[in-house]
mmCIF file of C-alpha atoms in Angstrom:
data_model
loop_
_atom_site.group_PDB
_atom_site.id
_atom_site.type_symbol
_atom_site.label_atom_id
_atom_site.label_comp_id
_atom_site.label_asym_id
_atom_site.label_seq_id
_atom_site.Cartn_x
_atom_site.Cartn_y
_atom_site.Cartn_z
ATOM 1 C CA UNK U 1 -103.695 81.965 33.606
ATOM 2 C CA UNK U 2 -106.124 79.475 31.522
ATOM 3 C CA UNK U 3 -108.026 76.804 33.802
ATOM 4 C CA UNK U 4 -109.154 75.562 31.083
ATOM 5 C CA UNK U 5 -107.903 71.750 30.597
ATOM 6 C CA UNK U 6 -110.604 70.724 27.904
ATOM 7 C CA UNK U 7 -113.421 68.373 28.595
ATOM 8 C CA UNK U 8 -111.849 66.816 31.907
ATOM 9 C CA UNK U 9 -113.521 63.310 31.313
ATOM 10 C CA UNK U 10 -110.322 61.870 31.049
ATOM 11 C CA UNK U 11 -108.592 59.345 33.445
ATOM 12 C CA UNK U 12 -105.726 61.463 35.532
ATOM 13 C CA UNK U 13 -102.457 60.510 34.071
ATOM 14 C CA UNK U 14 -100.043 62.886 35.421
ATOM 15 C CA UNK U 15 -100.743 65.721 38.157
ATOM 16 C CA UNK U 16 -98.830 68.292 39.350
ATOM 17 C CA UNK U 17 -99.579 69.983 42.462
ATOM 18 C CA UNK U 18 -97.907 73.261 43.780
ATOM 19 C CA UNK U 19 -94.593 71.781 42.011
ATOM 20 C CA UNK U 20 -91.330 73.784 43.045
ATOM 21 C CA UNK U 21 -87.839 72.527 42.241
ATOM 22 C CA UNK U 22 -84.416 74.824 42.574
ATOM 23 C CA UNK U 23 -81.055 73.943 41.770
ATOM 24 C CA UNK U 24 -79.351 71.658 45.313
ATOM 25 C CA UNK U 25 -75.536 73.928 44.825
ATOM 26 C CA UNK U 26 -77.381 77.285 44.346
ATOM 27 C CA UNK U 27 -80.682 77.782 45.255
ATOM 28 C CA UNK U 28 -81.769 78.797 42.320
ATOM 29 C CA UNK U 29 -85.651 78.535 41.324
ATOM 30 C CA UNK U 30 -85.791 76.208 38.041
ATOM 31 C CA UNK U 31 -89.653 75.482 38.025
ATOM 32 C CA UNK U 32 -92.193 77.688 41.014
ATOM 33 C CA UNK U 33 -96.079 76.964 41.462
ATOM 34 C CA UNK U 34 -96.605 74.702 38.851
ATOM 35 C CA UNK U 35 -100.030 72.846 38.693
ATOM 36 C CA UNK U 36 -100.739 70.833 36.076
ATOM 37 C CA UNK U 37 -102.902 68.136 34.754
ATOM 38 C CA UNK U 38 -102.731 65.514 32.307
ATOM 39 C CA UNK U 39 -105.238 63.421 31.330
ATOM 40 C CA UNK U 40 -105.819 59.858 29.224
ATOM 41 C CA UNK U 41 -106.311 61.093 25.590
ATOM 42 C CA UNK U 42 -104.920 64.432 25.864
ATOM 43 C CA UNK U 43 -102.087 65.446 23.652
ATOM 44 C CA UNK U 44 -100.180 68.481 25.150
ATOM 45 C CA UNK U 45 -97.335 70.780 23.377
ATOM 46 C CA UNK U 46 -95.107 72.151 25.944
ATOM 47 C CA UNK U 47 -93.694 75.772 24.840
ATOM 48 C CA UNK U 48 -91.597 78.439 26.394
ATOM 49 C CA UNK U 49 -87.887 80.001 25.975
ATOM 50 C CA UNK U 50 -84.395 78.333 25.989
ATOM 51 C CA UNK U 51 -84.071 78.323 29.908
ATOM 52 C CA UNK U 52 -88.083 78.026 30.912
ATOM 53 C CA UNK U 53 -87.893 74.707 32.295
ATOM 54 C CA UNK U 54 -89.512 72.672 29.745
ATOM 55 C CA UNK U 55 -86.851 70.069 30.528
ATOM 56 C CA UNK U 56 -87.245 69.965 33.826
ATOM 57 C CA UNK U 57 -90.832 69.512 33.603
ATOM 58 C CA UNK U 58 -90.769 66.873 31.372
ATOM 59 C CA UNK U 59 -87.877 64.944 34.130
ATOM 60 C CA UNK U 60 -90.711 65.594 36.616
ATOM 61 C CA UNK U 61 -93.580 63.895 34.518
ATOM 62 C CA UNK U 62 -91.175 61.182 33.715
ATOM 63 C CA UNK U 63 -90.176 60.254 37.407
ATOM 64 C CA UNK U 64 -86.156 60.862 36.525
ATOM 65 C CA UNK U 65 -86.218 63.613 38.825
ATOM 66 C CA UNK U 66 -88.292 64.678 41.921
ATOM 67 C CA UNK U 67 -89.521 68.553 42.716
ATOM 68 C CA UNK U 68 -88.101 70.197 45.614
ATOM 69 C CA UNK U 69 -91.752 70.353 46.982
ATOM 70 C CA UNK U 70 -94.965 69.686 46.011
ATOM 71 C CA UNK U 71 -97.122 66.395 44.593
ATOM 72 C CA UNK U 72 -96.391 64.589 41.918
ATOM 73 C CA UNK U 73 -98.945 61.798 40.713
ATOM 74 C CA UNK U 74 -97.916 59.886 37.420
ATOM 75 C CA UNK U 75 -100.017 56.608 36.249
ATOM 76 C CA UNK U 76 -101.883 56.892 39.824
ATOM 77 C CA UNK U 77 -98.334 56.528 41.370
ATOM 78 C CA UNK U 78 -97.116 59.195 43.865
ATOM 79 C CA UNK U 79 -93.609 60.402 43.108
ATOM 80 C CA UNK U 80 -91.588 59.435 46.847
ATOM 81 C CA UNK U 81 -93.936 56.781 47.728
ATOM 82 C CA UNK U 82 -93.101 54.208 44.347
ATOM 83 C CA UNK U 83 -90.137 52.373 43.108
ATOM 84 C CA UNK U 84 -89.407 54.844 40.387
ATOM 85 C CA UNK U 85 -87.706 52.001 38.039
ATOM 86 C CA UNK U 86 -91.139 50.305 37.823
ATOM 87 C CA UNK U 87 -92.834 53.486 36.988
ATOM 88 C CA UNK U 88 -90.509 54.219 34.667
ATOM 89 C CA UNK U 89 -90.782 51.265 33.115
ATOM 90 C CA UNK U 90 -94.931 52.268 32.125
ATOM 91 C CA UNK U 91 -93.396 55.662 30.733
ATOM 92 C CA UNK U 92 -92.614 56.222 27.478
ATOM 93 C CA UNK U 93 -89.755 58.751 26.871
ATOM 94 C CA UNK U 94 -88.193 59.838 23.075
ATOM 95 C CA UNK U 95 -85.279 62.163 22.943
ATOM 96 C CA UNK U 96 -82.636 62.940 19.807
ATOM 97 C CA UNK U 97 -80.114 63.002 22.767
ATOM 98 C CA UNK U 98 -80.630 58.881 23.685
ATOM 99 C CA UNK U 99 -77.925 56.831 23.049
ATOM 100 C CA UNK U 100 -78.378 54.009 21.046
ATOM 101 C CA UNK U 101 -75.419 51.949 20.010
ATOM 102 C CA UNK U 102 -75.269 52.699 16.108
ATOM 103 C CA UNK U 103 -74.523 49.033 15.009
ATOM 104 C CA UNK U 104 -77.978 48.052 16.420
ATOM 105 C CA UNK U 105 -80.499 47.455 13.498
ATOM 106 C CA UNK U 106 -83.887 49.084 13.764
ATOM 107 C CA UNK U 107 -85.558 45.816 14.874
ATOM 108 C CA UNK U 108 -82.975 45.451 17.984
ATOM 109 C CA UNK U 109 -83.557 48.722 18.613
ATOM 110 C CA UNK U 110 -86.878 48.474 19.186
ATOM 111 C CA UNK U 111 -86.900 44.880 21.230
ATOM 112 C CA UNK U 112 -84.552 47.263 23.327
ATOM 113 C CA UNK U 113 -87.424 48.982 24.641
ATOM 114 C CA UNK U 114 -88.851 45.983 25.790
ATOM 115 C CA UNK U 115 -85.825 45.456 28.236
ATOM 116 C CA UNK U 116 -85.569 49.060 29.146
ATOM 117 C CA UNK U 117 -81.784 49.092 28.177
ATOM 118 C CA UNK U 118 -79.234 50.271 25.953
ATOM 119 C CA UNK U 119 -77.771 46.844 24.789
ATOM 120 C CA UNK U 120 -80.019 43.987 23.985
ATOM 121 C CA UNK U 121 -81.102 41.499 26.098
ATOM 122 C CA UNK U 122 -81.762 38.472 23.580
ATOM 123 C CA UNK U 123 -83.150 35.926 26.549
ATOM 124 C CA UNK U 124 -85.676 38.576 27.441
ATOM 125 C CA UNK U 125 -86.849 38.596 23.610
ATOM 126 C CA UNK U 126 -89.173 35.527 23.284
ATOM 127 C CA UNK U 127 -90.978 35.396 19.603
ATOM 128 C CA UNK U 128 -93.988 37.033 20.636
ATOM 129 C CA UNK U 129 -91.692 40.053 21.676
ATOM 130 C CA UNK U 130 -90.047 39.949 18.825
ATOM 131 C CA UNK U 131 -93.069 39.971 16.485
ATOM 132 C CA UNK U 132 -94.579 42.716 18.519
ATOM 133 C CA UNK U 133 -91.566 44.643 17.497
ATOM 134 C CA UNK U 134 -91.876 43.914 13.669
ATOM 135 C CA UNK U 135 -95.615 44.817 14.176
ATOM 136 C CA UNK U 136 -94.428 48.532 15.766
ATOM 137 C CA UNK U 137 -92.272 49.232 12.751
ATOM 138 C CA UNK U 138 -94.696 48.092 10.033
ATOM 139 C CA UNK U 139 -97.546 50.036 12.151
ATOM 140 C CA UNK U 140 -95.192 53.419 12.191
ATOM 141 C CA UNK U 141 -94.270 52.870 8.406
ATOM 142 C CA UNK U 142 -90.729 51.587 8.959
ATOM 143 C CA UNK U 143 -90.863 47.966 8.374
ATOM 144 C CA UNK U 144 -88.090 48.569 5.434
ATOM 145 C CA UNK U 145 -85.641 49.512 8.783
ATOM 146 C CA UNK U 146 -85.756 46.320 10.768
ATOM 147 C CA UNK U 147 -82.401 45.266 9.310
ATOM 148 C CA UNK U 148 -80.937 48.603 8.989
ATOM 149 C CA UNK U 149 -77.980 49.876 11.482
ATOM 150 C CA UNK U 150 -79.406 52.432 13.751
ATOM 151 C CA UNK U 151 -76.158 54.937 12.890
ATOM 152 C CA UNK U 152 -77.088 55.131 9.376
ATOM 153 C CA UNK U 153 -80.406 56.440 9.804
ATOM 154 C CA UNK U 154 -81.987 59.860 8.712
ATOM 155 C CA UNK U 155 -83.468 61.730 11.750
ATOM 156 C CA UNK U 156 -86.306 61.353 10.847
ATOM 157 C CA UNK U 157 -86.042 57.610 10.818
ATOM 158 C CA UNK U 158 -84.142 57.382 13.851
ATOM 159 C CA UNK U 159 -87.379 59.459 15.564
ATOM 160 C CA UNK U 160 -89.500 56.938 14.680
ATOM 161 C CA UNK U 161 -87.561 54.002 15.734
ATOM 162 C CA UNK U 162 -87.408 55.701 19.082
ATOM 163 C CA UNK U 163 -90.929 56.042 19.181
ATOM 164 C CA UNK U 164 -91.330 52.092 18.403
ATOM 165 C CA UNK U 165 -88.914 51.356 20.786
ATOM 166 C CA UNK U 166 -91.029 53.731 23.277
ATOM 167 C CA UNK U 167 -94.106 51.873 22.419
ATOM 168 C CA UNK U 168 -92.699 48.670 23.078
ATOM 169 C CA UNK U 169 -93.877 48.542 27.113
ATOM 170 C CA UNK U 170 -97.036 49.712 25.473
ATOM 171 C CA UNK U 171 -96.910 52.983 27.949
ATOM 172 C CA UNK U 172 -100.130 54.879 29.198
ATOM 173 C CA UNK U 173 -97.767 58.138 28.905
ATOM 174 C CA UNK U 174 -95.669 58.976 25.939
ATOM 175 C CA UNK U 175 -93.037 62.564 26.363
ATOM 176 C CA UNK U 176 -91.344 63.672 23.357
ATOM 177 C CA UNK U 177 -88.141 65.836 23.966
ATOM 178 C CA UNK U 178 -87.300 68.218 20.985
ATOM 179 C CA UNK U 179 -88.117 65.057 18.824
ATOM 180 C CA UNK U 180 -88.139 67.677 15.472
ATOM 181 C CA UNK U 181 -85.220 68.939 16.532
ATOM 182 C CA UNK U 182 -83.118 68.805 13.243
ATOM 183 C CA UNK U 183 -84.938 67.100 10.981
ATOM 184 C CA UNK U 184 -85.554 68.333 7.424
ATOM 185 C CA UNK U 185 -88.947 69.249 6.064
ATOM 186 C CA UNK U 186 -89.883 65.563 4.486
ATOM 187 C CA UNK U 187 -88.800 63.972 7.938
ATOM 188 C CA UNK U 188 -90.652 66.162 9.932
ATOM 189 C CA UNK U 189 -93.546 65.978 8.349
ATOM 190 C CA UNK U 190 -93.454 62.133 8.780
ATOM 191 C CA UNK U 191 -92.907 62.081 12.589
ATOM 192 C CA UNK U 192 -96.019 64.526 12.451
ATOM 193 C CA UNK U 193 -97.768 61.885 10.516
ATOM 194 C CA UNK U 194 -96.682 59.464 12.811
ATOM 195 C CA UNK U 195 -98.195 61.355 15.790
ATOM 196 C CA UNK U 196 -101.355 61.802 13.807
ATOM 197 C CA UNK U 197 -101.645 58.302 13.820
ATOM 198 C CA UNK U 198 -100.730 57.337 17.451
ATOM 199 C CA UNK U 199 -103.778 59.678 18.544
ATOM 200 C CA UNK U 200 -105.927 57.874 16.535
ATOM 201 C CA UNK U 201 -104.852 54.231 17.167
ATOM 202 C CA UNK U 202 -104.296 54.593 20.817
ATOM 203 C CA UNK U 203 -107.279 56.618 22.167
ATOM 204 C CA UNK U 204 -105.972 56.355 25.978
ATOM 205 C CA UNK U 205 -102.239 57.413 25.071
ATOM 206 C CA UNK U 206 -101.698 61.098 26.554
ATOM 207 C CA UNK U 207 -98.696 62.335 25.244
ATOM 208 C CA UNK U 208 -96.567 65.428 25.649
ATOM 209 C CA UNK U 209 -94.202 66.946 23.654
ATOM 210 C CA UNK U 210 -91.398 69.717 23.814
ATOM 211 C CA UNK U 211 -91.070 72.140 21.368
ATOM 212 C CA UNK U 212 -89.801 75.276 20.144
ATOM 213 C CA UNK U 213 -91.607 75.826 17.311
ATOM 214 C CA UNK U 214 -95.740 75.359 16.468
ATOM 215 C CA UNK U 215 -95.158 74.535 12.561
ATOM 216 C CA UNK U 216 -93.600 71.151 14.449
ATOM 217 C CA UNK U 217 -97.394 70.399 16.332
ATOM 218 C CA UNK U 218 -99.251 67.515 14.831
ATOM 219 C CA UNK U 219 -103.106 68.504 14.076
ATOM 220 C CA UNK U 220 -103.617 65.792 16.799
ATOM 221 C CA UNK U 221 -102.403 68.305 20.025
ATOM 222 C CA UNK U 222 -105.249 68.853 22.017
ATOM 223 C CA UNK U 223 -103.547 71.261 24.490
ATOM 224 C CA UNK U 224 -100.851 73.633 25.287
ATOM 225 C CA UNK U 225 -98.962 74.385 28.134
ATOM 226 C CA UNK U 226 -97.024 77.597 28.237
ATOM 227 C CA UNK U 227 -93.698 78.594 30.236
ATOM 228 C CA UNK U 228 -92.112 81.361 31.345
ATOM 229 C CA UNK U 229 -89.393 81.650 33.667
ATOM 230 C CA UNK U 230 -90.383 78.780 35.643
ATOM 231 C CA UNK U 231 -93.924 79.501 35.993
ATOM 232 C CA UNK U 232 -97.215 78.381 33.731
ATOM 233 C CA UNK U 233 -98.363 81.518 31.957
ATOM 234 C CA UNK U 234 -101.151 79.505 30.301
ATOM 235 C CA UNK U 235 -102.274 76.139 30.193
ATOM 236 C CA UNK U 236 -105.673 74.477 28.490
ATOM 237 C CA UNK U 237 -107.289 73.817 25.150
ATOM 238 C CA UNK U 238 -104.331 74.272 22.216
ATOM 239 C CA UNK U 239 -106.564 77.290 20.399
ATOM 240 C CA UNK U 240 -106.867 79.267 23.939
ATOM 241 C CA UNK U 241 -103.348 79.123 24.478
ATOM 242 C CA UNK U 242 -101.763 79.590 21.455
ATOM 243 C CA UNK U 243 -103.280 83.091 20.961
ATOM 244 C CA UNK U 244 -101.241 85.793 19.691
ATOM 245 C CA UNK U 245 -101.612 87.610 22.805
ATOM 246 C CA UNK U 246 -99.937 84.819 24.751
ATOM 247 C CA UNK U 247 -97.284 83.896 22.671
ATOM 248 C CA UNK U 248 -96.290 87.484 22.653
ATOM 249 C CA UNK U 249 -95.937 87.445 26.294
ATOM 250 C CA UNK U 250 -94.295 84.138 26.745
ATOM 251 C CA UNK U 251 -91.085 84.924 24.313
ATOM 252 C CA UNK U 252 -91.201 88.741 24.682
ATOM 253 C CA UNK U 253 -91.262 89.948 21.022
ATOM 254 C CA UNK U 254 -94.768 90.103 19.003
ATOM 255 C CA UNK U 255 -95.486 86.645 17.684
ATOM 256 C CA UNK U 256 -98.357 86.534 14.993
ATOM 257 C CA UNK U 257 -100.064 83.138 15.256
ATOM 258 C CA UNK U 258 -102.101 81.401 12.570
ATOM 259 C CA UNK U 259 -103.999 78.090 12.246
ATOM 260 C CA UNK U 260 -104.957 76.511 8.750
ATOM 261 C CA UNK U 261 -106.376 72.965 8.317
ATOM 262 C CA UNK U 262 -105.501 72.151 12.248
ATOM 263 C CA UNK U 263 -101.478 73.560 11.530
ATOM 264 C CA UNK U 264 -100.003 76.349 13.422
ATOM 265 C CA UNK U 265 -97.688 78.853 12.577
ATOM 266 C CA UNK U 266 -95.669 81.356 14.235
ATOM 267 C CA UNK U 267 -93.461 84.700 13.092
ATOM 268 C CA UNK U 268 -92.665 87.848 14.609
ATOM 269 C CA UNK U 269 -92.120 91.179 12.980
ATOM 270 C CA UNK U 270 -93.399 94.437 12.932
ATOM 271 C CA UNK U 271 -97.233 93.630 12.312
ATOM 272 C CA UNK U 272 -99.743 95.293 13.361
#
């Protein structure tokens, strides 16, 4: 296993210490020995197999689910000693899955985030927070969606009003789930764009983000953790972990890795 976390100058934003958690009905062992650390700054790609536990991780690090045993620090809040809501609340969380009612225009959607619900709150929206939510769409590209039903919305749009509407409680923590996850080449190379540019506006933003696939990792990812079977194989600086060597391990087949101007890609076959 890599030790290697980068620089480590970084202000602790999430820590996991000798994290277990298995399934209540069966016993089963989802996630076993997991330590992990993520700090202010640090942009981390989380990688494994369907079934690894890269979901249940990512529950952990977002306080919407607690680990059987073990520590959990997130935002300098110990999991079982905080009101998770609040926490919550300071976490920034993007999925494909959310549901967001589809008459909602891209502006609403956004001021949404501000309340932490699914349906608006409009006396919780004074003008300032409804500026600040103009200012998130212009600042991610999408100013031309403010009026724009939410339903009607490419993918690719839709990711990036969910990352507004993340952005909206102006989070120390940001966790992408599968945010590529269907989007055509044009669209995905806009959310990566997108990234890009949160890493350099927001120097203090850690973020982490699921993935099955390294073509989908903005040039911005600073780290990589991968999972196997519930356990870290390798976690530290993206070009340790994303080795050839590792990859092969982590999905079983050979995996040929290569890096040009800060992308990765990934293919298996019969190389040598």
């Amino acid at each position: 296993m890599d030790e290697n976390t980068g620089c480590g100058h970084g202000r602790v934003v999430a820590a996991l210490d000798g994290v277990r958690m298995s399934r209540h009905t069966t016993g089963q062992v989802i996630l076993d020995g997991i330590d992990w650390t993520v700090r202010a700054g640090e942009h981390w790609a989380l990688l494994g197999p369907n079934g690894a536990g890269k979901t249940s991780m990512l529950r952990i690090v977002g306080a919407t689910t607690f680990p059987t045993t073990g520590t959990v620090d997130v935002l300098g809040h110990r999991l079982g000693r905080v009101d998770v809501r609040e926490l919550r609340a300071r976490i920034g969380h993007v999925s494909t899955s959310q549901r967001v009612p589809a008459e909602l225009t891209g502006h609403t959607t956004v001021l949404t985030g501000h309340s932490g619900t699914v349906q608006p709150l409009w006396k919780a929206y004074d003008a300032e927070v409804r500026e600040r939510a103009h200012a998130l769409l212009a600042e991610l590209q999408i100013k031309e969606l403010a009026d724009r039903p939410y339903g009607v919305c490419s993918g690719g749009q839709r990711a990036r009003v969910l990352i507004a509407r993340a952005l909206m409680a102006d989070p120390g923590l940001l966790l992408l789930d599968e945010p590529f996850n269907a989007l055509d080449l044009p669209s995905r190379e806009d959310l990566i764009d997108t990234m890009r540019h949160l890493a350099d506006s927001r120097p203090e933003l850690a973020t982490v983000t699921v993935t099955h696939h390294l073509e989908e990792l903005s040039p911005a990812i600073t780290h990589a953790l991968l999972l196997r079977e519930g356990r870290v194989l390798a976690r530290g600086a993206v070009q340790d972990v994303l080795t050839q060597e590792r990859m092969t391990a982590c999905f079983g087949r050979p995996i040929e890795v290569t890096r040009h101007a800060g992308r990765w890609l990934a293919r298996s076959g019969g190389f040598a």
